[in-house]
């Protein structure tokens, strides 16, 4: 799995590759000298040259993501990357969805949070396997850590894999995990303007779940306007309003999941 | 994207205590590329890095500069200069059947007002060139 980073194949622990860059670094140069354009070194002492590299900053993450995508494709696994602000109801949506689907399908969950294993425990309580990744200070999951999580979790062929990302509407949009779709969850308590305030995430997602619709009677939330904003950022986004709490609208979500899973299984030999 | 005194500081949600974690992790990715290229391209010090950042890439260039200086400390790019080339956003307007310039992902077509726009340029984050020793 980890041919790219060379961290060794087949190990089943999720380790951290952030090496400390503490190699011997001799500070014999003057740290106060100016690095302005006019600055030139004595001839012969240094040979500055230009190197053309044309590398995408996220190239490394994208390589891991491509490996993960290959892994899912070979096994007919539908992987979904669930993204949202903290507290929009991702874990609740998952536990409710699992309760409704676990007799029909194999389901597994990767949980990303900065701290604690609470969400993974909530998932395991439903009877499906879950693996917690704690990102510490990191505010998003990356494809490398997800790849290692797969080695441990070993989701079944033709199964449904949910990846609950760290609650954050910003960076998870840039980090492809190899998923089939990003699903953005927005709860009605967050305000209808979130899609234009955090356009990157709504642009990157294929489906938006508008959660906690049971609270609409108590709020000024303008559903029409919210849908309009989301479509403005991403004309192709599909939108499903539902309440994970009361179950209203859950049937459309389940139909979407089953249809996507069928599509993913078509390729599966 | 400069912050005028007294104006609001625009830090992305989800960032801790004013540190833009997003830009921080992008800088870690940049440093990984620089270190990995050092072997193949045979250099031991990076003096300048030219980055191409699209207007639609969702990157705060000020936060990126700040994070870069922090992340490269003690590395082969210690004290390196960061040159950011900003690339405008471009999208294909379906009703107009042509490319138009957009500043934001939620912009409407400046000609016909449609939101049937398909972004085709300006979301890149690329290292273009390095000055090395
Ligand atoms: N009224 C209502 N409350 C809900 C609904 N869905 C979730 N909640 C509540 O919202 C709160 C947060 O739910 P979680 O499922 O933990 O949200 P999360 O997105 O997983 O949170 P993080 O993982 O911390 O980002 C809990 O108190 C839930 O009970 C809903 O449909 N309606
Ligand atoms: Mg959760
Ligand atoms: Zn690894
Ligand atoms: Zn130094
Ligand atoms: Zn992040
Ligand atoms: Zn137009």
Short mmCIF file of C-alpha atoms and ligand atoms in Angstrom, two decimals:
data_model
loop_
_atom_site.label_atom_id
_atom_site.label_comp_id
_atom_site.label_asym_id
_atom_site.label_seq_id
_atom_site.Cartn_x
_atom_site.Cartn_y
_atom_site.Cartn_z
CA UNK A 1 0.00 0.00 0.00
CA UNK A 2 2.79 2.34 0.81
CA UNK A 3 5.10 1.97 -2.18
CA UNK A 4 5.10 5.71 -2.66
CA UNK A 5 6.38 6.82 0.73
CA UNK A 6 8.48 3.73 1.28
CA UNK A 7 7.22 3.34 4.82
CA UNK A 8 7.15 -0.43 4.40
CA UNK A 9 4.48 -2.67 3.07
CA UNK A 10 1.84 -4.60 4.91
CA UNK A 11 2.24 -3.12 8.36
CA UNK A 12 -1.04 -2.71 10.08
CA UNK A 13 -0.41 0.18 12.40
CA UNK A 14 -1.33 3.69 11.52
CA UNK A 15 1.86 5.53 12.18
CA UNK A 16 2.84 9.11 11.65
CA UNK A 17 5.19 10.06 8.85
CA UNK A 18 5.78 13.60 9.90
CA UNK A 19 9.47 13.28 10.47
CA UNK A 20 10.93 16.10 12.44
CA UNK A 21 13.45 17.51 9.96
CA UNK A 22 16.02 17.45 12.72
CA UNK A 23 18.89 16.36 10.51
CA UNK A 24 22.18 18.08 11.19
CA UNK A 25 21.89 21.56 9.88
CA UNK A 26 24.92 23.72 10.39
CA UNK A 27 24.03 27.30 10.94
CA UNK A 28 27.35 28.67 9.83
CA UNK A 29 25.78 31.17 7.49
CA UNK A 30 24.63 34.55 8.63
CA UNK A 31 20.98 34.39 9.48
CA UNK A 32 20.56 38.09 9.27
CA UNK A 33 21.63 38.61 5.73
CA UNK A 34 19.03 39.88 3.33
CA UNK A 35 17.60 37.59 0.71
CA UNK A 36 16.54 40.34 -1.61
CA UNK A 37 16.85 40.14 -5.37
CA UNK A 38 19.98 42.27 -5.50
CA UNK A 39 21.76 40.03 -3.05
CA UNK A 40 24.61 38.20 -4.70
CA UNK A 41 27.14 35.81 -3.35
CA UNK A 42 30.86 36.03 -4.03
CA UNK A 43 31.53 34.42 -7.41
CA UNK A 44 32.78 30.89 -7.15
CA UNK A 45 31.40 30.31 -3.69
CA UNK A 46 27.92 29.41 -4.82
CA UNK A 47 26.26 28.26 -7.97
CA UNK A 48 22.63 29.20 -7.91
CA UNK A 49 20.71 27.67 -10.75
CA UNK A 50 17.12 27.35 -11.83
CA UNK A 51 15.23 24.07 -11.72
CA UNK A 52 11.93 23.61 -13.52
CA UNK A 53 9.80 21.18 -11.56
CA UNK A 54 6.12 21.80 -12.36
CA UNK A 55 4.82 19.77 -9.44
CA UNK A 56 1.36 19.92 -8.03
CA UNK A 57 1.61 20.67 -4.31
CA UNK A 58 -0.89 17.95 -3.59
CA UNK A 59 0.78 15.47 -5.96
CA UNK A 60 1.86 13.18 -3.15
CA UNK A 61 -1.58 13.08 -1.55
CA UNK A 62 -3.06 12.54 -4.99
CA UNK A 63 -0.82 9.51 -5.58
CA UNK A 64 -2.03 7.90 -2.35
CA UNK A 65 -5.59 8.82 -3.26
CA UNK A 66 -5.17 7.10 -6.63
CA UNK A 67 -3.90 3.97 -4.82
CA UNK A 68 -6.92 4.03 -2.52
CA UNK A 69 -9.24 4.54 -5.48
CA UNK A 70 -7.65 1.54 -7.19
CA UNK A 71 -8.13 -0.51 -4.03
CA UNK A 72 -11.84 0.41 -3.89
CA UNK A 73 -12.31 -0.21 -7.60
CA UNK A 74 -10.77 -3.68 -7.49
CA UNK A 75 -13.03 -4.67 -4.62
CA UNK A 76 -16.27 -3.00 -5.65
CA UNK A 77 -16.26 -0.89 -2.49
CA UNK A 78 -18.21 2.37 -2.49
CA UNK A 79 -16.18 4.87 -0.42
CA UNK A 80 -17.82 8.14 0.60
CA UNK A 81 -16.02 11.06 2.21
CA UNK A 82 -18.36 12.85 4.63
CA UNK A 83 -17.41 16.47 5.22
CA UNK A 84 -19.04 19.26 7.24
CA UNK A 85 -18.60 21.77 10.03
CA UNK A 86 -18.32 20.27 13.51
CA UNK A 87 -21.65 19.03 14.84
CA UNK A 88 -23.74 19.00 11.65
CA UNK A 89 -24.80 15.44 12.45
CA UNK A 90 -22.38 13.21 10.49
CA UNK A 91 -22.08 10.52 13.15
CA UNK A 92 -25.82 10.57 13.89
CA UNK A 93 -26.57 10.22 10.17
CA UNK A 94 -24.16 7.27 10.05
CA UNK A 95 -25.56 5.42 13.06
CA UNK A 96 -29.13 5.89 11.75
CA UNK A 97 -28.12 4.81 8.23
CA UNK A 98 -26.29 1.76 9.53
CA UNK A 99 -29.31 0.71 11.59
CA UNK A 100 -31.44 0.78 8.42
CA UNK A 101 -28.94 -0.89 6.08
CA UNK A 102 -26.75 -3.27 8.03
CA UNK A 103 -28.95 -6.30 7.38
CA UNK A 104 -28.72 -5.73 3.62
CA UNK A 105 -25.11 -4.65 3.14
CA UNK A 106 -21.63 -4.84 4.60
CA UNK A 107 -20.66 -1.48 6.05
CA UNK A 108 -17.43 -0.18 7.60
CA UNK A 109 -16.48 3.27 8.87
CA UNK A 110 -13.27 5.28 9.18
CA UNK A 111 -13.64 8.09 11.71
CA UNK A 112 -11.42 11.16 11.61
CA UNK A 113 -11.28 13.48 14.62
CA UNK A 114 -8.53 15.54 16.17
CA UNK A 115 -8.99 13.80 19.52
CA UNK A 116 -10.92 10.94 21.17
CA UNK A 117 -12.34 7.70 19.82
CA UNK A 118 -15.92 8.60 20.77
CA UNK A 119 -17.29 8.61 17.24
CA UNK A 120 -15.73 5.24 16.39
CA UNK A 121 -17.26 3.87 19.60
CA UNK A 122 -20.68 5.22 18.61
CA UNK A 123 -20.34 3.40 15.28
CA UNK A 124 -19.13 0.13 16.83
CA UNK A 125 -22.14 0.20 19.14
CA UNK A 126 -24.26 -0.35 16.01
CA UNK A 127 -22.36 -3.57 15.32
CA UNK A 128 -20.27 -2.54 12.30
CA UNK A 129 -16.45 -2.27 12.25
CA UNK A 130 -15.01 1.22 12.71
CA UNK A 131 -11.51 2.59 12.95
CA UNK A 132 -10.66 5.92 14.54
CA UNK A 133 -7.90 8.13 13.14
CA UNK A 134 -6.86 10.93 15.47
CA UNK A 135 -5.26 13.72 13.50
CA UNK A 136 -4.03 15.67 16.56
CA UNK A 137 -3.43 19.23 15.37
CA UNK A 138 -4.15 18.24 11.77
CA UNK A 139 -7.51 19.47 10.59
CA UNK A 140 -8.22 16.98 7.80
CA UNK A 141 -7.69 13.36 6.83
CA UNK A 142 -5.16 12.66 4.10
CA UNK A 143 -5.02 9.79 1.64
CA UNK A 144 -1.91 8.26 3.20
CA UNK A 145 -3.49 7.79 6.62
CA UNK A 146 -6.66 6.45 5.04
CA UNK A 147 -4.54 3.93 3.11
CA UNK A 148 -3.09 2.62 6.36
CA UNK A 149 -6.53 2.57 7.94
CA UNK A 150 -7.66 0.30 5.10
CA UNK A 151 -4.89 -2.18 5.92
CA UNK A 152 -6.23 -2.46 9.44
CA UNK A 153 -9.94 -2.21 8.78
CA UNK A 154 -9.97 -4.46 5.70
CA UNK A 155 -13.45 -3.55 4.47
CA UNK A 156 -15.25 -6.42 2.73
CA UNK A 157 -15.55 -6.67 -1.04
CA UNK A 158 -18.69 -4.98 -2.42
CA UNK A 159 -19.18 -3.10 0.86
CA UNK A 160 -20.06 0.46 1.72
CA UNK A 161 -17.26 2.43 3.38
CA UNK A 162 -18.00 5.74 5.07
CA UNK A 163 -15.12 8.03 5.89
CA UNK A 164 -16.19 10.70 8.38
CA UNK A 165 -13.72 13.54 7.93
CA UNK A 166 -12.65 15.99 10.63
CA UNK A 167 -15.35 18.63 11.21
CA UNK A 168 -13.97 21.47 9.07
CA UNK A 169 -15.42 23.10 5.98
CA UNK A 170 -12.07 24.26 4.62
CA UNK A 171 -9.13 21.94 4.02
CA UNK A 172 -10.80 18.56 3.52
CA UNK A 173 -11.94 19.94 0.16
CA UNK A 174 -8.34 19.89 -1.15
CA UNK A 175 -7.40 16.44 0.09
CA UNK A 176 -8.69 13.66 -2.11
CA UNK A 177 -8.92 10.40 -0.16
CA UNK A 178 -9.75 8.22 -3.14
CA UNK A 179 -13.49 8.35 -2.44
CA UNK A 180 -16.18 7.98 -5.10
CA UNK A 181 -17.95 11.09 -3.81
CA UNK A 182 -17.60 13.81 -1.23
CA UNK A 183 -20.87 14.24 0.62
CA UNK A 184 -21.21 17.57 2.41
CA UNK A 185 -23.58 17.71 5.36
CA UNK A 186 -25.05 21.08 6.26
CA UNK A 187 -27.45 21.42 9.16
CA UNK A 188 -30.22 24.00 9.06
CA UNK A 189 -28.93 25.58 12.28
CA UNK A 190 -25.81 26.77 10.45
CA UNK A 191 -27.50 29.33 8.19
CA UNK A 192 -28.35 29.24 4.49
CA UNK A 193 -25.30 31.17 3.34
CA UNK A 194 -22.70 28.47 4.19
CA UNK A 195 -22.37 27.34 0.53
CA UNK A 196 -21.16 30.77 -0.57
CA UNK A 197 -19.11 31.35 2.57
CA UNK A 198 -17.24 28.05 2.11
CA UNK A 199 -17.55 27.61 -1.65
CA UNK A 200 -14.61 25.19 -2.06
CA UNK A 201 -16.29 22.44 -0.11
CA UNK A 202 -19.65 22.77 -1.86
CA UNK A 203 -17.85 22.92 -5.18
CA UNK A 204 -15.97 19.69 -4.43
CA UNK A 205 -19.00 17.73 -3.19
CA UNK A 206 -21.38 15.73 -5.38
CA UNK A 207 -24.16 15.51 -2.81
CA UNK A 208 -25.29 17.92 -0.13
CA UNK A 209 -27.36 16.65 2.77
CA UNK A 210 -29.41 19.32 4.45
CA UNK A 211 -29.74 17.83 7.93
CA UNK A 212 -31.87 18.58 11.00
CA UNK A 213 -34.93 19.56 8.96
CA UNK A 214 -37.00 18.70 12.07
CA UNK A 215 -35.77 22.02 13.48
CA UNK A 216 -37.02 24.14 10.54
CA UNK A 217 -40.23 25.24 12.31
CA UNK A 218 -38.12 26.91 15.00
CA UNK A 219 -35.71 28.72 12.68
CA UNK A 220 -35.67 31.41 9.98
CA UNK A 221 -33.66 29.15 7.71
CA UNK A 222 -34.51 29.80 4.02
CA UNK A 223 -34.26 26.39 2.33
CA UNK A 224 -34.89 27.72 -1.20
CA UNK A 225 -32.15 30.31 -0.84
CA UNK A 226 -29.72 27.72 0.56
CA UNK A 227 -30.34 25.41 -2.41
CA UNK A 228 -29.89 28.35 -4.76
CA UNK A 229 -26.53 29.24 -3.20
CA UNK A 230 -25.33 25.63 -3.36
CA UNK A 231 -26.28 25.37 -7.06
CA UNK A 232 -24.57 28.69 -7.71
CA UNK A 233 -21.29 27.29 -6.40
CA UNK A 234 -21.82 23.88 -7.99
CA UNK A 235 -24.53 23.52 -10.67
CA UNK A 236 -24.18 19.72 -10.55
CA UNK A 237 -24.63 19.22 -6.81
CA UNK A 238 -27.54 17.02 -5.72
CA UNK A 239 -29.40 18.08 -2.59
CA UNK A 240 -31.25 15.90 -0.09
CA UNK A 241 -33.03 17.51 2.88
CA UNK A 242 -33.51 15.10 5.77
CA UNK A 243 -33.66 14.67 9.50
CA UNK A 244 -31.34 12.03 10.90
CA UNK A 245 -33.31 12.35 14.13
CA UNK A 246 -36.88 11.76 12.92
CA UNK A 247 -35.98 9.77 9.80
CA UNK A 248 -37.85 12.15 7.49
CA UNK A 249 -36.17 12.12 4.05
CA UNK A 250 -33.91 9.18 4.92
CA UNK A 251 -35.47 6.98 2.21
CA UNK A 252 -34.05 9.20 -0.58
CA UNK A 253 -30.61 9.01 0.99
CA UNK A 254 -30.81 5.22 1.23
CA UNK A 255 -31.88 5.01 -2.42
CA UNK A 256 -28.96 7.21 -3.43
CA UNK A 257 -26.55 4.99 -1.47
CA UNK A 258 -27.86 1.78 -3.01
CA UNK A 259 -27.77 3.21 -6.53
CA UNK A 260 -24.18 4.42 -6.09
CA UNK A 261 -23.13 1.11 -4.63
CA UNK A 262 -24.60 -0.70 -7.64
CA UNK A 263 -22.62 1.58 -9.97
CA UNK A 264 -19.43 0.89 -8.05
CA UNK A 265 -20.04 -2.85 -8.24
CA UNK A 266 -20.46 -2.83 -12.04
CA UNK A 267 -16.70 -2.66 -12.49
CA UNK A 268 -16.08 -5.39 -9.98
CA UNK A 269 -14.92 -8.61 -11.57
CA UNK B 1 -5.80 39.68 0.50
CA UNK B 2 -3.94 42.08 2.76
CA UNK B 3 -5.69 42.91 5.99
CA UNK B 4 -6.18 46.60 6.59
CA UNK B 5 -5.86 47.65 10.23
CA UNK B 6 -9.19 47.41 12.02
CA UNK B 7 -10.68 45.19 9.34
CA UNK B 8 -11.71 41.62 10.07
CA UNK B 9 -9.06 38.97 9.85
CA UNK B 10 -10.25 36.22 7.58
CA UNK B 11 -9.04 32.98 9.02
CA UNK B 12 -10.60 29.82 7.69
CA UNK B 13 -12.97 28.05 10.07
CA UNK B 14 -11.42 25.01 11.67
CA UNK B 15 -8.07 26.65 12.18
CA UNK B 16 -6.73 26.66 15.65
CA UNK B 17 -5.84 29.81 17.53
CA UNK B 18 -5.14 31.85 14.45
CA UNK B 19 -2.85 29.34 12.82
CA UNK B 20 -4.09 28.56 9.35
CA UNK B 21 -3.70 24.79 9.48
CA UNK B 22 -4.72 24.45 5.88
CA UNK B 23 -1.87 26.60 4.59
CA UNK B 24 0.43 24.95 7.15
CA UNK B 25 -0.24 21.50 5.74
CA UNK B 26 0.14 22.79 2.19
CA UNK B 27 3.56 24.10 3.16
CA UNK B 28 4.46 20.71 4.57
CA UNK B 29 3.55 19.23 1.21
CA UNK B 30 5.69 21.85 -0.55
CA UNK B 31 8.65 21.00 1.69
CA UNK B 32 8.22 17.29 0.94
CA UNK B 33 8.43 18.02 -2.78
CA UNK B 34 11.56 20.17 -2.27
CA UNK B 35 13.27 17.45 -0.23
CA UNK B 36 12.33 14.71 -2.63
CA UNK B 37 13.52 16.74 -5.65
CA UNK B 38 16.83 17.55 -3.91
CA UNK B 39 18.05 14.05 -4.60
CA UNK B 40 16.99 13.75 -8.22
CA UNK B 41 17.92 17.31 -9.13
CA UNK B 42 21.13 17.33 -7.08
CA UNK B 43 20.84 20.39 -4.91
CA UNK B 44 21.39 20.99 -1.22
CA UNK B 45 19.82 24.37 -0.73
CA UNK B 46 16.74 26.09 -2.04
CA UNK B 47 16.95 29.83 -2.40
CA UNK B 48 13.69 30.74 -4.12
CA UNK B 49 10.45 28.89 -4.77
CA UNK B 50 7.99 30.02 -7.46
CA UNK B 51 4.48 28.88 -6.73
CA UNK B 52 1.54 29.19 -9.05
CA UNK B 53 -1.67 29.62 -7.05
CA UNK B 54 -5.03 29.90 -8.76
CA UNK B 55 -7.53 32.48 -7.55
CA UNK B 56 -10.02 29.63 -7.00
CA UNK B 57 -7.63 27.33 -5.12
CA UNK B 58 -8.98 28.42 -1.74
CA UNK B 59 -5.56 29.45 -0.47
CA UNK B 60 -4.88 32.56 1.59
CA UNK B 61 -1.56 33.73 0.20
CA UNK B 62 -0.70 35.74 3.32
CA UNK B 63 -1.25 32.70 5.52
CA UNK B 64 0.76 30.64 3.05
CA UNK B 65 3.75 33.00 3.28
CA UNK B 66 3.61 32.99 7.05
CA UNK B 67 3.36 29.19 7.25
CA UNK B 68 6.11 28.70 4.69
CA UNK B 69 8.68 30.59 6.76
CA UNK B 70 7.76 28.53 9.80
CA UNK B 71 7.67 25.15 8.08
CA UNK B 72 10.99 25.46 6.23
CA UNK B 73 13.01 26.45 9.30
CA UNK B 74 16.00 24.16 9.64
CA UNK B 75 15.33 22.47 6.30
CA UNK B 76 17.05 22.71 2.93
CA UNK B 77 14.74 25.64 2.21
CA UNK B 78 15.58 27.56 5.36
CA UNK B 79 15.18 31.28 4.62
CA UNK B 80 14.05 30.60 1.08
CA UNK B 81 12.12 33.30 -0.70
CA UNK B 82 8.56 32.47 -1.71
CA UNK B 83 7.36 34.00 -4.98
CA UNK B 84 3.65 33.57 -5.58
CA UNK B 85 2.29 33.83 -9.11
CA UNK B 86 -1.46 34.38 -8.86
CA UNK B 87 -3.46 32.93 -11.72
CA UNK B 88 -6.97 34.25 -12.42
CA UNK B 89 -9.96 31.94 -12.32
CA UNK B 90 -11.54 30.90 -15.58
CA UNK B 91 -14.75 29.02 -16.28
CA UNK B 92 -16.68 27.80 -19.30
CA UNK B 93 -20.10 29.41 -19.53
CA UNK B 94 -22.55 26.97 -21.08
CA UNK B 95 -25.16 29.50 -22.27
CA UNK B 96 -22.45 31.79 -23.75
CA UNK B 97 -20.31 28.88 -25.02
CA UNK B 98 -17.12 30.63 -24.06
CA UNK B 99 -14.58 31.05 -21.29
CA UNK B 100 -15.12 33.85 -18.79
CA UNK B 101 -13.01 35.22 -15.94
CA UNK B 102 -14.33 34.50 -12.43
CA UNK B 103 -13.04 35.65 -9.05
CA UNK B 104 -14.96 33.20 -6.88
CA UNK B 105 -16.49 29.77 -7.26
CA UNK B 106 -19.96 31.27 -6.77
CA UNK B 107 -19.55 34.04 -9.34
CA UNK B 108 -22.17 34.33 -12.06
CA UNK B 109 -21.20 34.71 -15.71
CA UNK B 110 -20.23 38.38 -16.15
CA UNK B 111 -21.91 38.37 -19.59
CA UNK B 112 -25.20 36.53 -19.20
CA UNK B 113 -25.58 36.12 -15.42
CA UNK B 114 -25.87 32.33 -15.61
CA UNK B 115 -24.44 30.11 -12.90
CA UNK B 116 -23.99 27.23 -15.35
CA UNK B 117 -20.23 27.69 -15.15
CA UNK B 118 -17.63 24.95 -15.30
CA UNK B 119 -14.32 26.02 -13.75
CA UNK B 120 -11.45 25.01 -16.03
CA UNK B 121 -8.53 27.04 -14.75
CA UNK B 122 -7.50 28.86 -11.61
CA UNK B 123 -7.81 26.09 -9.05
CA UNK B 124 -4.19 24.97 -9.35
CA UNK B 125 -1.48 24.93 -6.69
CA UNK B 126 1.79 24.15 -8.39
CA UNK B 127 5.47 24.53 -7.73
CA UNK B 128 6.76 25.96 -11.01
CA UNK B 129 10.41 26.60 -10.55
CA UNK B 130 13.18 26.68 -7.98
CA UNK B 131 16.39 28.58 -7.58
CA UNK B 132 18.77 26.15 -5.95
CA UNK B 133 22.37 25.66 -4.98
N1 LIG C 1 -32.62 18.03 15.98
C1 LIG C 1 -31.69 17.28 15.37
N2 LIG C 1 -30.50 17.09 15.95
C2 LIG C 1 -29.60 16.31 15.31
C3 LIG C 1 -29.86 15.73 14.05
N3 LIG C 1 -28.75 15.05 13.65
C4 LIG C 1 -27.84 15.20 14.63
N4 LIG C 1 -28.34 15.97 15.63
C5 LIG C 1 -27.68 16.36 16.89
O1 LIG C 1 -26.57 17.19 16.57
C6 LIG C 1 -25.50 16.99 17.52
C7 LIG C 1 -24.20 16.66 16.79
O2 LIG C 1 -24.36 15.42 16.12
P1 LIG C 1 -23.14 14.51 15.68
O3 LIG C 1 -23.74 13.38 14.93
O4 LIG C 1 -22.25 14.20 16.81
O5 LIG C 1 -22.41 15.50 14.69
P2 LIG C 1 -21.00 15.31 13.93
O6 LIG C 1 -21.12 16.05 12.64
O7 LIG C 1 -20.65 13.88 13.86
O8 LIG C 1 -20.02 16.06 14.92
P3 LIG C 1 -18.39 16.06 14.89
O9 LIG C 1 -17.94 14.67 14.57
O10 LIG C 1 -18.04 16.47 16.27
O11 LIG C 1 -18.01 17.07 13.85
C8 LIG C 1 -25.97 15.88 18.44
O12 LIG C 1 -26.48 16.46 19.60
C9 LIG C 1 -27.06 15.20 17.64
O13 LIG C 1 -28.02 14.58 18.44
C10 LIG C 1 -31.15 15.97 13.45
O14 LIG C 1 -31.48 15.52 12.35
N5 LIG C 1 -32.01 16.76 14.16
MG1 LIG C 2 -18.86 12.92 14.38
ZN1 LIG C 3 2.92 4.87 5.08
ZN1 LIG C 4 19.77 28.15 8.78
ZN1 LIG C 5 -6.52 20.74 7.17
ZN1 LIG C 6 -22.55 33.50 -19.92
#
